[in-house]
CSV table of C-alpha atoms in Angstrom, one decimal:
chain,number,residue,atom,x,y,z
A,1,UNK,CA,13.8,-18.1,23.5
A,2,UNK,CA,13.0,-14.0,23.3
A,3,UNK,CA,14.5,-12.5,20.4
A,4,UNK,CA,15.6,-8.9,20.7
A,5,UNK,CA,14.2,-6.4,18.5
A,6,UNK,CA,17.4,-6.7,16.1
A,7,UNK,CA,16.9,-10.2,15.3
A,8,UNK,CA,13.5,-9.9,14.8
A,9,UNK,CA,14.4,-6.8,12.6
A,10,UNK,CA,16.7,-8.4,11.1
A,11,UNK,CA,14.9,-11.9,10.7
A,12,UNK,CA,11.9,-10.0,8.5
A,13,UNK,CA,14.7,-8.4,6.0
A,14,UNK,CA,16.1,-11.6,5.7
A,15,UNK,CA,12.7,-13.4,4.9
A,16,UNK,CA,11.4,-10.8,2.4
A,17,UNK,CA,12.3,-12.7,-0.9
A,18,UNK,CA,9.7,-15.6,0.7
A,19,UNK,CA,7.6,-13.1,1.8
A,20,UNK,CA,6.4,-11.3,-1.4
A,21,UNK,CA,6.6,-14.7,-3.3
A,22,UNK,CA,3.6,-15.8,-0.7
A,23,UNK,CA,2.3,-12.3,-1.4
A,24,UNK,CA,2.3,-13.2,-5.2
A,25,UNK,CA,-0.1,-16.2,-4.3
A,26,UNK,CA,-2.3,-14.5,-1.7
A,27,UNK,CA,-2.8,-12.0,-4.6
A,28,UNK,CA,-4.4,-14.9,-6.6
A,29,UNK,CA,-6.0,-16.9,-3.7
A,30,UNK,CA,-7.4,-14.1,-1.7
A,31,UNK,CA,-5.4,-14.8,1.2
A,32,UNK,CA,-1.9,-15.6,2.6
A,33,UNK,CA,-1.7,-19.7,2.6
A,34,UNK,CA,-0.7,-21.3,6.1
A,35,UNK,CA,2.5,-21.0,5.9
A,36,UNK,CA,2.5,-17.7,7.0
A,37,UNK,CA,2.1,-18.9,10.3
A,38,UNK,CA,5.5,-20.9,10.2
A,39,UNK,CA,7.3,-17.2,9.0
A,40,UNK,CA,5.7,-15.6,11.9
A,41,UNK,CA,7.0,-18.2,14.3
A,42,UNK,CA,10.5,-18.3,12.6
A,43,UNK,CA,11.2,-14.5,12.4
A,44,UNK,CA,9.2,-14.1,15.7
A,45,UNK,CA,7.4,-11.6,15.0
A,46,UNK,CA,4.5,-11.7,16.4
A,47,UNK,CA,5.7,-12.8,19.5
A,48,UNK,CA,8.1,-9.7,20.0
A,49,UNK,CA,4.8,-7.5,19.9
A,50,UNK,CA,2.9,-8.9,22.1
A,51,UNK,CA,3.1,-7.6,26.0
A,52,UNK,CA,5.8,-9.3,28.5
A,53,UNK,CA,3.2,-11.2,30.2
A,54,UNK,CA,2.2,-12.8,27.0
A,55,UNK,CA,5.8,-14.0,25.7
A,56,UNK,CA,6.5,-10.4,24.4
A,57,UNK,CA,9.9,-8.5,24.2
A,58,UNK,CA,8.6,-5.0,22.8
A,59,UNK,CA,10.5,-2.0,24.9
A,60,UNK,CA,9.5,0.7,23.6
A,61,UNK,CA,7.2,3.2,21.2
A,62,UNK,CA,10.3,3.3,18.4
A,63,UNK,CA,10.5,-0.3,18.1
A,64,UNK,CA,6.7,-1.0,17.5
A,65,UNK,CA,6.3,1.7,14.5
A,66,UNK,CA,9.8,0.8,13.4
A,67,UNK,CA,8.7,-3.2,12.6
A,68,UNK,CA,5.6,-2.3,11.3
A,69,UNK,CA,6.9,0.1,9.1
A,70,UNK,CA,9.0,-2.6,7.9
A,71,UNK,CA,6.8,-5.8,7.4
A,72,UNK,CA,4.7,-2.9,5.3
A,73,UNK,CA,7.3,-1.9,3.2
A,74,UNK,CA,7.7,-5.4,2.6
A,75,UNK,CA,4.8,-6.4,1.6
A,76,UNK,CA,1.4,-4.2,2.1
A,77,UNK,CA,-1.1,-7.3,2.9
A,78,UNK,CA,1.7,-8.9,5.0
A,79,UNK,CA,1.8,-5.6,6.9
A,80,UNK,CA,-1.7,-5.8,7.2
A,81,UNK,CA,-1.7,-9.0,8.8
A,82,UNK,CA,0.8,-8.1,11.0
A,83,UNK,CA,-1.0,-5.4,12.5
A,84,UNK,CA,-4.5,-7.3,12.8
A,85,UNK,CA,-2.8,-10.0,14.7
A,86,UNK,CA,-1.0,-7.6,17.1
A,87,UNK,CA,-4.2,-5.6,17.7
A,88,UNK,CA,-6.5,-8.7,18.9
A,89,UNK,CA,-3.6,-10.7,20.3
A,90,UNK,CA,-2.6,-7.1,22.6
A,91,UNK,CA,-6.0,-6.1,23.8
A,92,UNK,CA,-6.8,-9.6,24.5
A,93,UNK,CA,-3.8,-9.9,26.6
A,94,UNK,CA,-4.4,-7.1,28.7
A,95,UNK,CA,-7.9,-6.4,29.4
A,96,UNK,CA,-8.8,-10.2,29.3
A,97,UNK,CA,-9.2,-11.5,33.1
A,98,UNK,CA,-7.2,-14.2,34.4
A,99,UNK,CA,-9.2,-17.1,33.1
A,100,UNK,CA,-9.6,-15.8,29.6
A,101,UNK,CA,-5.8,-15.3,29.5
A,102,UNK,CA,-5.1,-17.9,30.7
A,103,UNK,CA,-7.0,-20.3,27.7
A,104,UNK,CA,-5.2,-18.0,25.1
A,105,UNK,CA,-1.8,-17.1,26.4
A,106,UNK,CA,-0.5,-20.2,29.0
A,107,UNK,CA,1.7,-22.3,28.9
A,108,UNK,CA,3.8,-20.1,26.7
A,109,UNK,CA,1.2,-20.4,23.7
A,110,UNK,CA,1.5,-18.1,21.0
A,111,UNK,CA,-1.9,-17.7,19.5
A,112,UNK,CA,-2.5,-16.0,16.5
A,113,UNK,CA,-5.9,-13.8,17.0
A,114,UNK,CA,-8.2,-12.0,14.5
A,115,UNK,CA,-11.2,-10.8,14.2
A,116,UNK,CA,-13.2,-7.3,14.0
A,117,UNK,CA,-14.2,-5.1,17.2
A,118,UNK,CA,-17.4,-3.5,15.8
A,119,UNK,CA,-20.2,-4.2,17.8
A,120,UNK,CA,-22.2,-6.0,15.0
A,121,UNK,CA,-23.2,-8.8,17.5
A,122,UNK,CA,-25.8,-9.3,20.1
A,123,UNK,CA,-25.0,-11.0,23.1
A,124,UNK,CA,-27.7,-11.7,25.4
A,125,UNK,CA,-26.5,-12.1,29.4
A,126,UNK,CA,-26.8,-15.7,30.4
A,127,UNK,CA,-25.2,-17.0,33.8
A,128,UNK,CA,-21.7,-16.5,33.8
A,129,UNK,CA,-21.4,-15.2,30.7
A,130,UNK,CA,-23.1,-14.5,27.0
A,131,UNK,CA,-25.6,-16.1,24.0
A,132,UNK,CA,-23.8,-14.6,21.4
A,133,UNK,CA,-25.3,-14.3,17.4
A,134,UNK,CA,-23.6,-11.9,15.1
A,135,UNK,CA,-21.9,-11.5,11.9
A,136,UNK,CA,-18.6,-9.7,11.5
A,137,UNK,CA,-16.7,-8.3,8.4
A,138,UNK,CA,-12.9,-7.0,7.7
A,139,UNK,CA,-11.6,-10.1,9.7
A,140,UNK,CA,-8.1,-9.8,8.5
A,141,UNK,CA,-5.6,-13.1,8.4
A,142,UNK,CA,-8.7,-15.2,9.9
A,143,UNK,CA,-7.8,-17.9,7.5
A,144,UNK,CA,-4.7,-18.4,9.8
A,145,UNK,CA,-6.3,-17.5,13.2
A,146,UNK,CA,-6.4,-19.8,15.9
A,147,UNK,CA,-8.8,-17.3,17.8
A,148,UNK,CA,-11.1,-14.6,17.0
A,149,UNK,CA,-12.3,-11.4,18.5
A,150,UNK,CA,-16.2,-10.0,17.9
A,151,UNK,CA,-17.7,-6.9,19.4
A,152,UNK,CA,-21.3,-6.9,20.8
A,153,UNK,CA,-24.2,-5.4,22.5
A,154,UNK,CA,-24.8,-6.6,25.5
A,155,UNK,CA,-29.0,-7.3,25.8
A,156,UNK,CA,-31.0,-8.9,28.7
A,157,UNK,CA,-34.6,-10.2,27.3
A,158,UNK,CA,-33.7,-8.6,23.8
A,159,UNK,CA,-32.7,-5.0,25.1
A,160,UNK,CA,-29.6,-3.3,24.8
A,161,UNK,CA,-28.0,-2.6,28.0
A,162,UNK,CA,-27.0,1.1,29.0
A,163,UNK,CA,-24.3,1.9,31.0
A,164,UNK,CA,-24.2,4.9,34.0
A,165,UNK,CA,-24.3,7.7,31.3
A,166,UNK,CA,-26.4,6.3,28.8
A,167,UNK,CA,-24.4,4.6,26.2
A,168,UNK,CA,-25.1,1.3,25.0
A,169,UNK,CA,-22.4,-1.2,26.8
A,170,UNK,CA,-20.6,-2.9,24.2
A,171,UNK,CA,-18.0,-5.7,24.8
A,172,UNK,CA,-15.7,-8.0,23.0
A,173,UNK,CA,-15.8,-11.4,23.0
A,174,UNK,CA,-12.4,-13.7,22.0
A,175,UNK,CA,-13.7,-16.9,20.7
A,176,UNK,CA,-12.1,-20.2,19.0
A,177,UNK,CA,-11.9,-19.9,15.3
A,178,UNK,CA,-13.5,-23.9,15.0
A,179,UNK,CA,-16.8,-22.3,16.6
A,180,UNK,CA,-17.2,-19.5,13.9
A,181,UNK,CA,-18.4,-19.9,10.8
A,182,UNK,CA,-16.3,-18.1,7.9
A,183,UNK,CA,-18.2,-16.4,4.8
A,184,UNK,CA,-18.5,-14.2,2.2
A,185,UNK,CA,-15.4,-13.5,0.3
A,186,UNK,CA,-13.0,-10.8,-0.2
A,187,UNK,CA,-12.4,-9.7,-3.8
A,188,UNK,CA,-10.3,-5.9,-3.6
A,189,UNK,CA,-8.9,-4.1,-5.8
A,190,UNK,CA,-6.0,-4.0,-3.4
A,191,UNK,CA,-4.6,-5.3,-0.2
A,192,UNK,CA,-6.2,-8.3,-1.9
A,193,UNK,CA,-4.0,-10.9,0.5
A,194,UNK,CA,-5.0,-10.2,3.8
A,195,UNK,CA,-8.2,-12.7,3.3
A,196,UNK,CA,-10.5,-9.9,4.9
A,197,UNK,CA,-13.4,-11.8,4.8
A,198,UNK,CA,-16.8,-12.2,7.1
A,199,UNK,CA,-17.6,-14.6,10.0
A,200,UNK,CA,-20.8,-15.2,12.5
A,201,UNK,CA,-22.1,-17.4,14.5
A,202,UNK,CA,-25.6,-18.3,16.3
A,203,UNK,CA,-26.3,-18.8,20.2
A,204,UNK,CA,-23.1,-19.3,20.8
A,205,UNK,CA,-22.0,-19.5,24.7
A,206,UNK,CA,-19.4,-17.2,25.5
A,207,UNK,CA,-18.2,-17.0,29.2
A,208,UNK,CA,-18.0,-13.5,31.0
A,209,UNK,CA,-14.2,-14.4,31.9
A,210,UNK,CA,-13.4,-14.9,27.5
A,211,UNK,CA,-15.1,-11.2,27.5
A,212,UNK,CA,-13.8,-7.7,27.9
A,213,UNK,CA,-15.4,-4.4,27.6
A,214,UNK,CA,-15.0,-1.9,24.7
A,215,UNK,CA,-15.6,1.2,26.5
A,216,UNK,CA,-14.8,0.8,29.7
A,217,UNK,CA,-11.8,-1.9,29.7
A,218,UNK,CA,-9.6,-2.8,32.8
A,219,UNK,CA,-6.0,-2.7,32.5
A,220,UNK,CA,-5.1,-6.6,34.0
A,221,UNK,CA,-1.7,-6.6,32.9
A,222,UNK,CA,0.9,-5.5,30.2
A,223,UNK,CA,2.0,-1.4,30.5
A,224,UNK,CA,3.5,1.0,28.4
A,225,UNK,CA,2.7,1.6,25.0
A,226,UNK,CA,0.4,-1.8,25.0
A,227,UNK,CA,-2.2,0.4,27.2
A,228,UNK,CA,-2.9,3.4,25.6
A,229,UNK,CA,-5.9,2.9,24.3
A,230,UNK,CA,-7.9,0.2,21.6
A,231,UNK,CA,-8.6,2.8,19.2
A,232,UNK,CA,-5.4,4.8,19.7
A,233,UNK,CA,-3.2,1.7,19.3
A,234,UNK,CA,-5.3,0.8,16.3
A,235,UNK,CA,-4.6,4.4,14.5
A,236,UNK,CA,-0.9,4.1,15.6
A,237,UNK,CA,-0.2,1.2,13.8
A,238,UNK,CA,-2.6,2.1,10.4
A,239,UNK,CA,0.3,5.0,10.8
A,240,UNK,CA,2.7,3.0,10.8
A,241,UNK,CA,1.3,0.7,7.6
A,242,UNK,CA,1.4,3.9,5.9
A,243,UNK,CA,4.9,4.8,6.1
A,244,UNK,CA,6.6,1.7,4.8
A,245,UNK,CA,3.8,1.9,1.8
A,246,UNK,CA,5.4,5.4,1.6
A,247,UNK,CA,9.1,4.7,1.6
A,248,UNK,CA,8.3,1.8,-0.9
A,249,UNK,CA,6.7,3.9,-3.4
A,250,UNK,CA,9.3,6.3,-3.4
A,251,UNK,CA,12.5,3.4,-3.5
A,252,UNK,CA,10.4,1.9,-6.3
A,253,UNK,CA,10.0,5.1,-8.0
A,254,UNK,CA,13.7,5.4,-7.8
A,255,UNK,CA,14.0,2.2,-9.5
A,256,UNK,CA,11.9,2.8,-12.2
A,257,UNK,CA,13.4,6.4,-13.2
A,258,UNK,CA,16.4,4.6,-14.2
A,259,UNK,CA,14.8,3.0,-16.8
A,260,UNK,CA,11.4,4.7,-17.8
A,261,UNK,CA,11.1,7.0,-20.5
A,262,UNK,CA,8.2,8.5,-21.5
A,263,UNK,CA,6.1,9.1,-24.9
A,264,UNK,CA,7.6,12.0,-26.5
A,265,UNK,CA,10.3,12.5,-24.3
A,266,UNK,CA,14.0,12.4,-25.1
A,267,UNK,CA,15.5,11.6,-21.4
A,268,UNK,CA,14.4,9.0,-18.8
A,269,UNK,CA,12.6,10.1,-15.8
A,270,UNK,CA,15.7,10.9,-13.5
A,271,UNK,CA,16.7,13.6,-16.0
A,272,UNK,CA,13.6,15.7,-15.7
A,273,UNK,CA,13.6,18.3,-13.1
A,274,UNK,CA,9.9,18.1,-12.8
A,275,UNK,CA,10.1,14.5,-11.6
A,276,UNK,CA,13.0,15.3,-8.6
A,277,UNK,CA,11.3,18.2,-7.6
A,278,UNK,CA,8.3,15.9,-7.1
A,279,UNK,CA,10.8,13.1,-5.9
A,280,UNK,CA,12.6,15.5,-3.3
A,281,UNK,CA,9.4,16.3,-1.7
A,282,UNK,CA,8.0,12.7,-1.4
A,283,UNK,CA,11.2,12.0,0.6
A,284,UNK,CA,10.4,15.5,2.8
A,285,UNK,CA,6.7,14.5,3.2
A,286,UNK,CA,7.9,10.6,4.1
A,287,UNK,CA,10.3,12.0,6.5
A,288,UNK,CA,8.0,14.6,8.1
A,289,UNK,CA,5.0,11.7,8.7
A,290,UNK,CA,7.5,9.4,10.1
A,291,UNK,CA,8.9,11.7,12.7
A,292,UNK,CA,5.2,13.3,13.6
A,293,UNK,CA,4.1,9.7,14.0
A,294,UNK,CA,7.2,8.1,16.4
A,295,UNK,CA,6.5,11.6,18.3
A,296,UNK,CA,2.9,10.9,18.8
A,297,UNK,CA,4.3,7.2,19.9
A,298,UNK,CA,6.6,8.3,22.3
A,299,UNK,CA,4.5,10.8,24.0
A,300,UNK,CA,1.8,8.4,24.6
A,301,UNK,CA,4.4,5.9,25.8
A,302,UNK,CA,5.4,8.9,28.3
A,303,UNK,CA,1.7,9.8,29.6
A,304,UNK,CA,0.8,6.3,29.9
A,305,UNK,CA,4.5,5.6,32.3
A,306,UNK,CA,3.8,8.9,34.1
A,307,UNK,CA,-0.1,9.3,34.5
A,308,UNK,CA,-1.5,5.9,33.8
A,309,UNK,CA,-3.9,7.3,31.5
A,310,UNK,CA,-3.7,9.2,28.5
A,311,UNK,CA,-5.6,12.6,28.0
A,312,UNK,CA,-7.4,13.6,25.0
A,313,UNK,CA,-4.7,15.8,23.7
A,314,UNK,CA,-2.5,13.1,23.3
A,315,UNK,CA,-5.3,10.4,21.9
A,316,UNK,CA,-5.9,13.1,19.5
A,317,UNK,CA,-2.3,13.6,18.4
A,318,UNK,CA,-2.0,10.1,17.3
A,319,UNK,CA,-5.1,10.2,15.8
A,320,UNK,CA,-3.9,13.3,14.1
A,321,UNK,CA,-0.6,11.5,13.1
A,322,UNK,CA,-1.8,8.7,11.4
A,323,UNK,CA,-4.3,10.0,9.2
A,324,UNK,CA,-1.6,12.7,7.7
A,325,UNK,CA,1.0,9.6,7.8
A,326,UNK,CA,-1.8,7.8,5.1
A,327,UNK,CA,-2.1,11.1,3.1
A,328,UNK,CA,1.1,11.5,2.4
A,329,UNK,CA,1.5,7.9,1.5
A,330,UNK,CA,-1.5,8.4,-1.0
A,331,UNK,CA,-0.3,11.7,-2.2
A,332,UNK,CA,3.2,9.7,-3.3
A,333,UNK,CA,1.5,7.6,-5.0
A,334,UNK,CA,-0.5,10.0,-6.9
A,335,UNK,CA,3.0,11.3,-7.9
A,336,UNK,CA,4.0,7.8,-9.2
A,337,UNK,CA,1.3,8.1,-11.4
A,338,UNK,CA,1.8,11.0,-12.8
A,339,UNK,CA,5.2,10.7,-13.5
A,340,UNK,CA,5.9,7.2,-14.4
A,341,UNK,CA,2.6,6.4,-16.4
A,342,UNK,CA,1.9,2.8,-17.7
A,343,UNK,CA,4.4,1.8,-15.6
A,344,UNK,CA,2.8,2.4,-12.5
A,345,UNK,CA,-0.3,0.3,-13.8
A,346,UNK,CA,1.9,-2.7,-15.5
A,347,UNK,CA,1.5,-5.9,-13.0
A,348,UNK,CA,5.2,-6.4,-14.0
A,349,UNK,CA,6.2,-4.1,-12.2
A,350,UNK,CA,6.1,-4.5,-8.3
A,351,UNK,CA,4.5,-0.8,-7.8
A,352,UNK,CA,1.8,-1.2,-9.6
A,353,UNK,CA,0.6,-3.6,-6.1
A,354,UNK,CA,2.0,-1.4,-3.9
A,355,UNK,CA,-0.2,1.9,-5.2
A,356,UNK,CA,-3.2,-0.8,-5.4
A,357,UNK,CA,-2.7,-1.4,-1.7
A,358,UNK,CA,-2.3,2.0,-0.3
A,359,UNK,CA,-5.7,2.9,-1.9
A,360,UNK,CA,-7.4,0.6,-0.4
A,361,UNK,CA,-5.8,0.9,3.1
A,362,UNK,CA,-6.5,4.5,3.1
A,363,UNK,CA,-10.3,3.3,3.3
A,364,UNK,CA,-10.0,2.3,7.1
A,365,UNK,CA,-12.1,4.1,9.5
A,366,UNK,CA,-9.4,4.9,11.9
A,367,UNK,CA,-7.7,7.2,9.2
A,368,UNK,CA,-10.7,9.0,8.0
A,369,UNK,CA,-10.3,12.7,6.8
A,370,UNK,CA,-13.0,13.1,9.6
A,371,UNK,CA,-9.9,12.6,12.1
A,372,UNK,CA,-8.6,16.4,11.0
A,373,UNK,CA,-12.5,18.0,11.7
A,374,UNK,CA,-12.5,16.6,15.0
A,375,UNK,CA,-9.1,17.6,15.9
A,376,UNK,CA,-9.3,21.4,14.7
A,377,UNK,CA,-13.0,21.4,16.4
A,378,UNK,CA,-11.4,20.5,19.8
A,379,UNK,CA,-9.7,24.3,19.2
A,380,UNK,CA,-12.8,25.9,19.1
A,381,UNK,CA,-14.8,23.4,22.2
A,382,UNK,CA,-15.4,26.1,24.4
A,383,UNK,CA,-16.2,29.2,21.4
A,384,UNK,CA,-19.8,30.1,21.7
């Protein structure tokens, strides 16, 4: 049975007492234990993301940044995983062919799917499909993955294969987590539970119909806000990590100025002016980031509905959005530090995690500072 977007809601506040007690765990172990999987099932929150055609009940631009804010703000690795499952389960869903969907997504299965897009594979063509030997890194959740995705170059005889402008063709292939080996380990200073570790395999048949392409995917089913774009939908949702580690830095912060007083002072923290000045702007900076990101959202949502496609103005918007969305998350926690002190560094207390994970988040590729150099360059594209 579909649950509406207020249960699911609903069903995540509800479970966040178990969820940071698992977080507490993955923090020693690396990686959130199985039972994550049963949470995920219960709340049904991964199956609300996903697109119609796949078991999904998502409507609508507000909803998607609106749960991942949440399952962020309660817990920054749980967030994590929440995102990296939606990502791989989505674009497998709808850019997959018939066949490959079908092995994932029938019979009402709700796969959990993992894995790392860069093309860090070779696949070389063999009838009806690929030999594929890689290794991947930054596979997020895999421990709990029943499937996994890998991107490749596609060879013939050892050669990368160009497609009709030039560019190396690069696909993804979705492939059963029992045929993959896991290795390396994942030791972080934060974000320590999403189990990011690496993965490869050798020769491994793929078929072409468990295969998608990269560049130059087909849209087979879903719509909406499911089908604007891998790497837009991938910096929409690092967006929307960002501001629930935002408004759980500042709640925290409230918490603590209650009680924290500071070496040589006289007053705790929420009687210094200097603090709520700095307080009152984190809320403004928060606020600001949350509404330029759901606007990015909603206009993509529109394009897509209207046009089909989305133009580089709006790819660049969201691109745009999220990056500022993680700054301002990392500039509020570069407040909490220097205005809570120890405190913010003490692993009793529960923002001392928090700042940890943000840090570390902030490292992604899709929310580089490079993201604000490409956007004001697009100003000046046709300046000689």
């Amino acid at each position: 049975m579909l649950r509406s977007y207020e249960d699911v809601l609903g069903a995540l506040n509800k479970a966040t007492p178990d969820i940071r007690e698992m977080a507490k765990q993955a923090e020693i172990t690396g990686y959130y234990s199985d039972q994550v999987r049963s949470l995920l099932a219960n709340t049904g929150a991964c199956q609300f993301l996903y697109p119609k055609e796949a078991g999904g009940a998502l409507q609508n631009a507000d909803q998607l940044v609106r749960l991942l804010r949440q399952a962020a703000y309660i817990d920054g690795s749980f967030g994590w995983l929440l995102i990296s499952y939606f990502l791989a389960a989505t674009h497998s869903a709808i850019y997959l062919t018939c066949p490959g969907f079908s092995r994932l997504f029938g019979d009402n299965q709700q796969p959990i799917v993992a894995g790392q897009y860069q093309p860090n594979g070779r696949g070389e063509k063999a009838e009806d499909g690929f030999t594929l030997t890689g290794k991947w890194s930054f596979a997020s959740g895999i421990h709990n993955a029943d499937w996994l995705v890998a991107g490749f170059f596609e060879t013939t005889r050892g050669q990368i294969l160009k497609d009709n402008v030039g560019k190396p063709r690069v696909s993804v292939a979705v492939l059963p987590r029992r045929d993959i080996a896991l290795t390396g380990s994942w030791d972080t200073t934060g974000l320590r539970g999403t189990g990011s570790i690496s993965y490869e395999c050798t020769e491994l048949f793929v078929p072409e119909s468990a295969c998608f392409s990269f560049d130059h995917h087909v849209v087979q089913r879903g719509h909406d806000i499911h089908t604007i774009g891998i790497l837009e939908l991938s910096a929409l949702t690092h967006g929307c990590w960002a501001l629930g580690m935002a408004q759980r830095v500042v709640d925290e912060m409230l918490l603590l100025a209650k009680r924290t007083v500071r070496a040589h002072d006289a007053a705790p923290l929420y009687a210094k002016e200097t603090f709520l000045l700095d307080l009152a702007r984190a809320c403004a900076k928060v606020a600001a980031a949350q509404a330029f990101v759901i606007d990015a959202a909603r206009s993509a949502q529109r394009e897509i509905l209207q046009l089909g496609v989305l133009g580089d103005p709006a790819k660049s918007s969201i691109r745009l959005s999220a990056t500022f969305a993680n700054e301002v998350a990392a500039d509020i926690a570069e407040i909490a530090y220097r205005h809570i002190g120890t405190s913010s560094i003490a692993k009793r207390n529960e923002i001392e995690q928090v700042l940890r994970d943000i840090q570390t988040g902030r490292q992604h590729m899709m929310i580089s500072p490079q993201t604000y150099v490409e956007y004001a360059r697009a100003h000046f594209s046709g300046a000689k």
